[in-house]
mmCIF file with all atom_site columns, C-alpha atoms and ligand atoms in Angstrom:
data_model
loop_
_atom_site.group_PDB
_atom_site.id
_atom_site.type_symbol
_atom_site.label_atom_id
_atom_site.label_alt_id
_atom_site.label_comp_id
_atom_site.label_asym_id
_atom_site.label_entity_id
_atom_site.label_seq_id
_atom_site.pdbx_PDB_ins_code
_atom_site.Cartn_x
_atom_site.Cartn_y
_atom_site.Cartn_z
_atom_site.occupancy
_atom_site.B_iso_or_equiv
_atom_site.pdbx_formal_charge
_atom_site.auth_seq_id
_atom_site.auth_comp_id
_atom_site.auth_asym_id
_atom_site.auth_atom_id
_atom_site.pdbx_PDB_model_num
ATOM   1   C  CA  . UNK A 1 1   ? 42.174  13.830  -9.457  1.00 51.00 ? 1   UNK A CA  1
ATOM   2   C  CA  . UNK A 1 2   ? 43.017  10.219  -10.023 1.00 58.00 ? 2   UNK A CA  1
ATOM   3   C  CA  . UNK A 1 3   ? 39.118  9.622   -9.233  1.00 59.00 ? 3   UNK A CA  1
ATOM   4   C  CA  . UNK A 1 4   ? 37.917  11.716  -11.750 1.00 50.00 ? 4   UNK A CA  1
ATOM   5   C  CA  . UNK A 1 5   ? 39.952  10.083  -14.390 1.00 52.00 ? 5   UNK A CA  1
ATOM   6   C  CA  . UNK A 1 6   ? 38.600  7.003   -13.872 1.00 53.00 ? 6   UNK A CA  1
ATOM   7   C  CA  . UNK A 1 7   ? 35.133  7.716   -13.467 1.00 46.00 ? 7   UNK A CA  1
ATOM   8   C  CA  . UNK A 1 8   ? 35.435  9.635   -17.059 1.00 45.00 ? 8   UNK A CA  1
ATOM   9   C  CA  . UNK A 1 9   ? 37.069  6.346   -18.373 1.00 54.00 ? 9   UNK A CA  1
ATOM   10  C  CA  . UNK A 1 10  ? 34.230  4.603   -16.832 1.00 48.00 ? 10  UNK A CA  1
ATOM   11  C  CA  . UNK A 1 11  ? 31.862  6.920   -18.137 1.00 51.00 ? 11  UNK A CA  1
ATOM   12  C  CA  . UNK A 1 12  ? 33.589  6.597   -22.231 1.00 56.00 ? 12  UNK A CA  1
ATOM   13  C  CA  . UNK A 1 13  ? 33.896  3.378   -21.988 1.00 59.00 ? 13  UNK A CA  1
ATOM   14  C  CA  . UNK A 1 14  ? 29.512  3.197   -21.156 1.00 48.00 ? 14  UNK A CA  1
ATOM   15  C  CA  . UNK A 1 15  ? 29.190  5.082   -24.368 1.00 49.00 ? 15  UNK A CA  1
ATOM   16  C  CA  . UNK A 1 16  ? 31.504  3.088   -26.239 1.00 44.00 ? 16  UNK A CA  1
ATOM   17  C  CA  . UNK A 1 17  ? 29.089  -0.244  -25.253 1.00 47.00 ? 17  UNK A CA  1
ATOM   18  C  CA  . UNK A 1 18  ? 25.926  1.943   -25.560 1.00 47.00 ? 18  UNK A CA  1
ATOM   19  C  CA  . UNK A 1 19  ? 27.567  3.094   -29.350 1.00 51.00 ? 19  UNK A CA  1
ATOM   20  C  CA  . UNK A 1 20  ? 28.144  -0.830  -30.039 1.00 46.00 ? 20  UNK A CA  1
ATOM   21  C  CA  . UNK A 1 21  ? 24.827  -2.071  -28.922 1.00 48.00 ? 21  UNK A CA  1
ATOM   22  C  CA  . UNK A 1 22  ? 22.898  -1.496  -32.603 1.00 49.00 ? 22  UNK A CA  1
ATOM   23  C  CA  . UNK A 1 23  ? 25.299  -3.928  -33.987 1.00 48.00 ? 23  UNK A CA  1
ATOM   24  C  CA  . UNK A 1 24  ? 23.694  -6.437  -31.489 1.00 47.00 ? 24  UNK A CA  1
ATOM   25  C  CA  . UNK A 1 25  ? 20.507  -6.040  -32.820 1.00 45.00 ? 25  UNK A CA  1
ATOM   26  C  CA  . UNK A 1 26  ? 21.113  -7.164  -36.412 1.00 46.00 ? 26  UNK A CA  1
ATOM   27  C  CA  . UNK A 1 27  ? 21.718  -10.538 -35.170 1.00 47.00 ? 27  UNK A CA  1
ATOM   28  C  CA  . UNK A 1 28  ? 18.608  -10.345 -33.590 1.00 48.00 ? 28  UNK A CA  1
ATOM   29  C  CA  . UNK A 1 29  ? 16.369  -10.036 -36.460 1.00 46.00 ? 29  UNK A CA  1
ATOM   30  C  CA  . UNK A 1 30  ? 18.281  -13.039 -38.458 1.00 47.00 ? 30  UNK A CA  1
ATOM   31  C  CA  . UNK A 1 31  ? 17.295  -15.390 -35.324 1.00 47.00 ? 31  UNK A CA  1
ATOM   32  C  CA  . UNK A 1 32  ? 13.482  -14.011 -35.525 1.00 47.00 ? 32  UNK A CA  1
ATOM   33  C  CA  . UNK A 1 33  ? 13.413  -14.526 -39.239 1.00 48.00 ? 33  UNK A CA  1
ATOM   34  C  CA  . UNK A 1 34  ? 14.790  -17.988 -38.406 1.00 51.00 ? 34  UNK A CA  1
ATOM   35  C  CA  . UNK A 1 35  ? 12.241  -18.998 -36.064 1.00 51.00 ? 35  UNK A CA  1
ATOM   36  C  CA  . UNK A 1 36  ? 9.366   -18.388 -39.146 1.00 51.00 ? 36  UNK A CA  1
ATOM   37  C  CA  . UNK A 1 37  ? 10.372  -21.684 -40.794 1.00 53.00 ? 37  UNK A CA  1
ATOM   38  C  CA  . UNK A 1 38  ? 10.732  -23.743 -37.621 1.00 48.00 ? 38  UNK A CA  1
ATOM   39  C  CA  . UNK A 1 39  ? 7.368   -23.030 -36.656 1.00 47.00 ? 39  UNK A CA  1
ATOM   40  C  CA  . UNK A 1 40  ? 5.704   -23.833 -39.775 1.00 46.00 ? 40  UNK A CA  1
ATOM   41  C  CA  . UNK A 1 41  ? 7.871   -27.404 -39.832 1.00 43.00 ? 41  UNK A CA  1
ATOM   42  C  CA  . UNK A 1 42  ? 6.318   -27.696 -36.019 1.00 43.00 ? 42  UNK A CA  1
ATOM   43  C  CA  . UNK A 1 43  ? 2.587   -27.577 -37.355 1.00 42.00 ? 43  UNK A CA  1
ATOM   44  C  CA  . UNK A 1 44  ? 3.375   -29.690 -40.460 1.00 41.00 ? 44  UNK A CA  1
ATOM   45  C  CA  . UNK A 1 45  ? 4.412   -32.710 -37.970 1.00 37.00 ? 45  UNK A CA  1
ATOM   46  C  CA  . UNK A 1 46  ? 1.565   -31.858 -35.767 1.00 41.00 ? 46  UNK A CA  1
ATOM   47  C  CA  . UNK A 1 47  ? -0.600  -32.709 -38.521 1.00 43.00 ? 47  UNK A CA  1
ATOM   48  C  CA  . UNK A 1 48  ? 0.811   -35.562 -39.833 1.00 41.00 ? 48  UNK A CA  1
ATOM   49  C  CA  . UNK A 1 49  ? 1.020   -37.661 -36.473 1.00 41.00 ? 49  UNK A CA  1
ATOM   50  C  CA  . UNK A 1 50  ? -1.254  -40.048 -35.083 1.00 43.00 ? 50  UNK A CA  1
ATOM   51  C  CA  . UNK A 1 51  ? -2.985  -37.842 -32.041 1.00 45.00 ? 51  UNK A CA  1
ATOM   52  C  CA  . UNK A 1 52  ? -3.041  -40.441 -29.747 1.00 46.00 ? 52  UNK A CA  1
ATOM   53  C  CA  . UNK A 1 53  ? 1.011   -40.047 -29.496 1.00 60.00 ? 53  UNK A CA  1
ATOM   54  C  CA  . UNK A 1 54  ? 0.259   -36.868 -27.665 1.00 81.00 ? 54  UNK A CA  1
ATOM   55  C  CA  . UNK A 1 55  ? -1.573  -38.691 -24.843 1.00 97.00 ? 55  UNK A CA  1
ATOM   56  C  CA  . UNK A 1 56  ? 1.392   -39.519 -22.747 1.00 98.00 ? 56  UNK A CA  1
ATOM   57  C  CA  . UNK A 1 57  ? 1.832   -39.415 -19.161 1.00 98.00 ? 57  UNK A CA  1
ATOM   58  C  CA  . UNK A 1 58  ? 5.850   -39.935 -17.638 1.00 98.00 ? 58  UNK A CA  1
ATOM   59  C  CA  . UNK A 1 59  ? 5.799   -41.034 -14.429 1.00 98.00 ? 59  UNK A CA  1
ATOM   60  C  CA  . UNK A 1 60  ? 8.663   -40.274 -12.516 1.00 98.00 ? 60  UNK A CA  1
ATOM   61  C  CA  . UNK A 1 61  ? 9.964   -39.623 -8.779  1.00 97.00 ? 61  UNK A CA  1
ATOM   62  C  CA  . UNK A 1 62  ? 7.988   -36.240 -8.858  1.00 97.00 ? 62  UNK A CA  1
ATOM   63  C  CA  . UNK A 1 63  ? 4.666   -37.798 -9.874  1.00 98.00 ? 63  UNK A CA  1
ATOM   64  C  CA  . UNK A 1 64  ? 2.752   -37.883 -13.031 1.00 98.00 ? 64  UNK A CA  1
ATOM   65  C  CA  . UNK A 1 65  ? 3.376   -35.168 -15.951 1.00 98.00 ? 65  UNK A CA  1
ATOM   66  C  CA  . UNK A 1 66  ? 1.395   -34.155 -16.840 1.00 98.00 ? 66  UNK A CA  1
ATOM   67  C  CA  . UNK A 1 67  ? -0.648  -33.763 -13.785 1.00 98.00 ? 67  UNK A CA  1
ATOM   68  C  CA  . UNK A 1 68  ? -3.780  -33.138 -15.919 1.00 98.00 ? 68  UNK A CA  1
ATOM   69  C  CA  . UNK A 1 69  ? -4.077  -34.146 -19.126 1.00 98.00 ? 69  UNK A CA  1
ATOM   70  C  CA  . UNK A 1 70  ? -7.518  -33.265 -21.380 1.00 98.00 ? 70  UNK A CA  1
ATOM   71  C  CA  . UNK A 1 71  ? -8.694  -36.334 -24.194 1.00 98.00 ? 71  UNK A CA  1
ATOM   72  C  CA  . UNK A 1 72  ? -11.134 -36.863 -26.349 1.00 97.00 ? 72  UNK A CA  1
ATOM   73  C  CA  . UNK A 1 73  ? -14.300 -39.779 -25.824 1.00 97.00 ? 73  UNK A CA  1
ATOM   74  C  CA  . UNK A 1 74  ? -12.545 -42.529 -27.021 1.00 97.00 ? 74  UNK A CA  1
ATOM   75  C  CA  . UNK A 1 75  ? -9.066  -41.232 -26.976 1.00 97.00 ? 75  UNK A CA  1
ATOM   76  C  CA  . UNK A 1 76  ? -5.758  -43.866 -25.326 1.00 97.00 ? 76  UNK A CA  1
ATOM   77  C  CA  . UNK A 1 77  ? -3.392  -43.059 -22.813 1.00 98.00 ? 77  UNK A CA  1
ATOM   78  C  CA  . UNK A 1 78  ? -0.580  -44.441 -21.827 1.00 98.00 ? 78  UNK A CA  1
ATOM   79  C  CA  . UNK A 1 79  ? 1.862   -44.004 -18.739 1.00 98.00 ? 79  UNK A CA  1
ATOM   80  C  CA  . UNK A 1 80  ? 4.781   -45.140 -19.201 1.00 98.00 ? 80  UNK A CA  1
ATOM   81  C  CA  . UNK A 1 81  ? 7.408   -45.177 -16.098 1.00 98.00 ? 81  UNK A CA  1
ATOM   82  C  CA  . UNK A 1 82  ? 10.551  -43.725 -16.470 1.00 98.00 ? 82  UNK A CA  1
ATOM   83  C  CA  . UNK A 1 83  ? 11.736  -44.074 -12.742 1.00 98.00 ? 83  UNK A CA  1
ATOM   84  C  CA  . UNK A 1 84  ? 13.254  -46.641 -10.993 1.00 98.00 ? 84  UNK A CA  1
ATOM   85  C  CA  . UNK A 1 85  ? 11.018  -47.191 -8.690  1.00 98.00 ? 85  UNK A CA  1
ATOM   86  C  CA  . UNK A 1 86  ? 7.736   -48.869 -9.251  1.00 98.00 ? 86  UNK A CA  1
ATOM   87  C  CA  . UNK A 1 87  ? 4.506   -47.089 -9.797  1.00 98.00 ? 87  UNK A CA  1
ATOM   88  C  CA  . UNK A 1 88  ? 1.109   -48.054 -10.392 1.00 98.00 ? 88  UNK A CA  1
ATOM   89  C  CA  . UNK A 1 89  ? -1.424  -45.803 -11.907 1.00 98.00 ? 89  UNK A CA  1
ATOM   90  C  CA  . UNK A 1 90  ? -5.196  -46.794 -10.933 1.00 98.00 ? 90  UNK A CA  1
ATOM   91  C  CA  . UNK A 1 91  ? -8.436  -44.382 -10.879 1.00 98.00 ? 91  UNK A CA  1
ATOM   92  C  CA  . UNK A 1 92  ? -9.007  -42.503 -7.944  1.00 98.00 ? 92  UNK A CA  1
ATOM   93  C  CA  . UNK A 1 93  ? -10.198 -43.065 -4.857  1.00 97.00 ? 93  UNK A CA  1
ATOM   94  C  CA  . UNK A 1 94  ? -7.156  -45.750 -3.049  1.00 97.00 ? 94  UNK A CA  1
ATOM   95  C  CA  . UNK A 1 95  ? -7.792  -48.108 -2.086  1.00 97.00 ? 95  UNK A CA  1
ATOM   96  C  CA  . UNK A 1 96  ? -11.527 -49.009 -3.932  1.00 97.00 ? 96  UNK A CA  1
ATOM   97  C  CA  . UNK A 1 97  ? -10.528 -47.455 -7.059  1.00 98.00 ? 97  UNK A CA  1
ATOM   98  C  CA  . UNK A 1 98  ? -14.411 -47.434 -8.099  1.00 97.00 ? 98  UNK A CA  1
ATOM   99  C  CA  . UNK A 1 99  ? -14.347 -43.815 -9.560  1.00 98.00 ? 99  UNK A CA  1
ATOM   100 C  CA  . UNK A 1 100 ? -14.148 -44.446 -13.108 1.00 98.00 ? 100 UNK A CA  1
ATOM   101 C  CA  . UNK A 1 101 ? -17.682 -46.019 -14.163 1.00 98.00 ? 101 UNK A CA  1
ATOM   102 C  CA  . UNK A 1 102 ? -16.474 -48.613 -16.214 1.00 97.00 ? 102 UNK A CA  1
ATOM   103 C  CA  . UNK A 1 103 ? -16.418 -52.187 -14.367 1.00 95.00 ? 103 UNK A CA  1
ATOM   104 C  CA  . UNK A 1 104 ? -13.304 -54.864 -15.000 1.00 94.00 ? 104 UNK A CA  1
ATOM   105 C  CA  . UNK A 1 105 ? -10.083 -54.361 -13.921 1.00 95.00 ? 105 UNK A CA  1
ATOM   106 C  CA  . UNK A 1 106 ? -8.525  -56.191 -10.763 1.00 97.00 ? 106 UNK A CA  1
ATOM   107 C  CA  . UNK A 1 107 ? -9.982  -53.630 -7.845  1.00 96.00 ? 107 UNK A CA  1
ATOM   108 C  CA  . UNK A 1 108 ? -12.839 -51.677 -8.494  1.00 96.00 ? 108 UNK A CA  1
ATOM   109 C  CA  . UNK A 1 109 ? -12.637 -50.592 -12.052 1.00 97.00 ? 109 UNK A CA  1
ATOM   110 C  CA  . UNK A 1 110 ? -11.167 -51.029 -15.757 1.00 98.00 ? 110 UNK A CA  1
ATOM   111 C  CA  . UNK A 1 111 ? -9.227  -47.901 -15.191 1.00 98.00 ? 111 UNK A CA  1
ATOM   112 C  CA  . UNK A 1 112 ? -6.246  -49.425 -13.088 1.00 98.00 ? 112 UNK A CA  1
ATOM   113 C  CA  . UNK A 1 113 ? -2.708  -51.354 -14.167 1.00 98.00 ? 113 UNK A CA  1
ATOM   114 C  CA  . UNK A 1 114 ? -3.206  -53.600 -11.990 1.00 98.00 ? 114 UNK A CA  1
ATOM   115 C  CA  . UNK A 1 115 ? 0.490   -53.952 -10.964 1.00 98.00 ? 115 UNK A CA  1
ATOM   116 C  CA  . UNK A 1 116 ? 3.342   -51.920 -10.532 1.00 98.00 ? 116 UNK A CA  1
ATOM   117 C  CA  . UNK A 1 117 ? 5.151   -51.165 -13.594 1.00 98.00 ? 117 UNK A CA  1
ATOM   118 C  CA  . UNK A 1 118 ? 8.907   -51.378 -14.196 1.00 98.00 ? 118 UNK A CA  1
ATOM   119 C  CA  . UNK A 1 119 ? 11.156  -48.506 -15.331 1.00 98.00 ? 119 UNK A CA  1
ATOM   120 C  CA  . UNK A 1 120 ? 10.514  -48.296 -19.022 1.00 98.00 ? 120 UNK A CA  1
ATOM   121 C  CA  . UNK A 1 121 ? 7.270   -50.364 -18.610 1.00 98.00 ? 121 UNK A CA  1
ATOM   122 C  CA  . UNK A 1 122 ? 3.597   -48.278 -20.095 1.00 98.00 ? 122 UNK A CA  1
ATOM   123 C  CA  . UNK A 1 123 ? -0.208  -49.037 -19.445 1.00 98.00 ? 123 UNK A CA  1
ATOM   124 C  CA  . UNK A 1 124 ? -2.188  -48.100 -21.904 1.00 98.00 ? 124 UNK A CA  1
ATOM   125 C  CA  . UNK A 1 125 ? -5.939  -47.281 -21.440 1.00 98.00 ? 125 UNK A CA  1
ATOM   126 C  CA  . UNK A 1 126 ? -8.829  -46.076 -23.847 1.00 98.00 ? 126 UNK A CA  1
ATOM   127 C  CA  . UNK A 1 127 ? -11.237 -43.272 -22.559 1.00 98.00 ? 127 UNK A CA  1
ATOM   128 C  CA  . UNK A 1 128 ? -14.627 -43.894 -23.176 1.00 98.00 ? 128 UNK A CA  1
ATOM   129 C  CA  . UNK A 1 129 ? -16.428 -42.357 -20.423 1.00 98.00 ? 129 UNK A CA  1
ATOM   130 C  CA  . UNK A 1 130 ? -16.426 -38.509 -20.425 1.00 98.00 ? 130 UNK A CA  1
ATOM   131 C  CA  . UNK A 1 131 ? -15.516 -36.713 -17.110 1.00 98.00 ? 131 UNK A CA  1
ATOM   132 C  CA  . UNK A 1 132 ? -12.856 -35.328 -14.985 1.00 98.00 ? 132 UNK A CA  1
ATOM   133 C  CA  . UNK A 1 133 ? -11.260 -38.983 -13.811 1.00 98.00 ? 133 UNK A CA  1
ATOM   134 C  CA  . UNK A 1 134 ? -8.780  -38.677 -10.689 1.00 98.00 ? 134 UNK A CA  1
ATOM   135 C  CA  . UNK A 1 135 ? -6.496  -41.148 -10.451 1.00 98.00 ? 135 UNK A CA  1
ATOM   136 C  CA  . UNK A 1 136 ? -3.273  -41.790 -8.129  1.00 98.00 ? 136 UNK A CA  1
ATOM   137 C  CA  . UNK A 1 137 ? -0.142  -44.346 -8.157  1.00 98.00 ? 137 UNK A CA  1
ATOM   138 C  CA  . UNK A 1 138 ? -1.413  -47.347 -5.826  1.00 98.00 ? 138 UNK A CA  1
ATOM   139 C  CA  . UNK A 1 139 ? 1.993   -47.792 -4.644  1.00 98.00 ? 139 UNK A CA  1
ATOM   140 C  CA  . UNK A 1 140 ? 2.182   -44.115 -3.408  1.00 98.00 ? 140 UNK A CA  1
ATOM   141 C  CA  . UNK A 1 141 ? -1.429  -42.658 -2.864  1.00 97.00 ? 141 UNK A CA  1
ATOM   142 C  CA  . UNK A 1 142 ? -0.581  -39.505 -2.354  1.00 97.00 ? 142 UNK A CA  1
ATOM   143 C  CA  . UNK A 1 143 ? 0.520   -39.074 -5.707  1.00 98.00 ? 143 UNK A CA  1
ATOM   144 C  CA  . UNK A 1 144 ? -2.255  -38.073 -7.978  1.00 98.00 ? 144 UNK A CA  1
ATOM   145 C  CA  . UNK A 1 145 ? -3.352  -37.133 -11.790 1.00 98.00 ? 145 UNK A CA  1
ATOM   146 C  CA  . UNK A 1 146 ? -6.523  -36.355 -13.139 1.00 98.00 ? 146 UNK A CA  1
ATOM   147 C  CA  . UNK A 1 147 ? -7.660  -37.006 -17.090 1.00 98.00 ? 147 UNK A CA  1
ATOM   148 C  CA  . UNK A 1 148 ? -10.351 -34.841 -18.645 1.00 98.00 ? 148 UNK A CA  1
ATOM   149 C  CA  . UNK A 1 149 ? -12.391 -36.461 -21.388 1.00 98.00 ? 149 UNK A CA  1
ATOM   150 C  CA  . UNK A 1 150 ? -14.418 -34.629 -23.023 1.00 97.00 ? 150 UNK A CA  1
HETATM 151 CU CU1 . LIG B 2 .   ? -4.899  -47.377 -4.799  1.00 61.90 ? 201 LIG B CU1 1
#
């Protein structure tokens, strides 16, 4: 008998929370009628900075993030390192590094930082060629990015 009364308690106690739950909704609609503003604030700033801002890869002990990143003809990228260990982003393929068609550089291109950079260091490069560019860190070669220019 003891059983029963407690599954019945159970049982009120369901409806009670069931009963309760349209209360829990009302909050609900203030958050989505919240988000309305924040996302027109979003595509105000989006329009008011400089693109080229967007065009960041972090490099960090996973690799490079974004992995693939699509530009614009013309467009600058930078890497900036935010591990502790060195990294050295280059075009593809290690150890020629003669994929990207524009000559200069130290190895076999323009597209290459030519060292390893420091925690908090960048490289900064300028797209002018348009392609799908691989490129790796020199210092780990299995570690590899590609940039889209279109
Ligand atoms: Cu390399």
């Amino acid at each position: 008998m003891k059983k029963i009364f407690v599954i019945i308690s159970i049982l009120m106690m369901l409806t009670l929370l069931i009963a309760c739950s349209p209360a829990e909704k009302v909050p609900e609609t203030t958050g989505a009628t919240e988000e309305q503003p924040t996302v027109i604030t979003e595509a105000v700033i989006e329009e008011s900075a400089p693109p080229a801002s967007d065009n960041v890869i972090k490099i960090t002990a996973n690799g490079f993030e974004p992995k693939t990143l699509t530009v614009k003809a013309g467009d600058m990228v930078t890497f900036v390192n935010e591990d502790s260990d060195k990294h050295w982003p280059a075009s593809a393929m290690h150890p020629t590094h003669d994929v990207y068609p524009e000559s200069g550089g130290c190895i076999g291109s323009k597209f290459d930082a030519c060292k390893g950079l420091e925690q908090g260091e960048s490289f900064s490069f300028t797209f002018n060629e348009i392609g799908s560019w691989g490129y790796h860190d020199h210092l780990r070669a299995s570690t590899t990015g590609k940039i889209v220019v279109e």
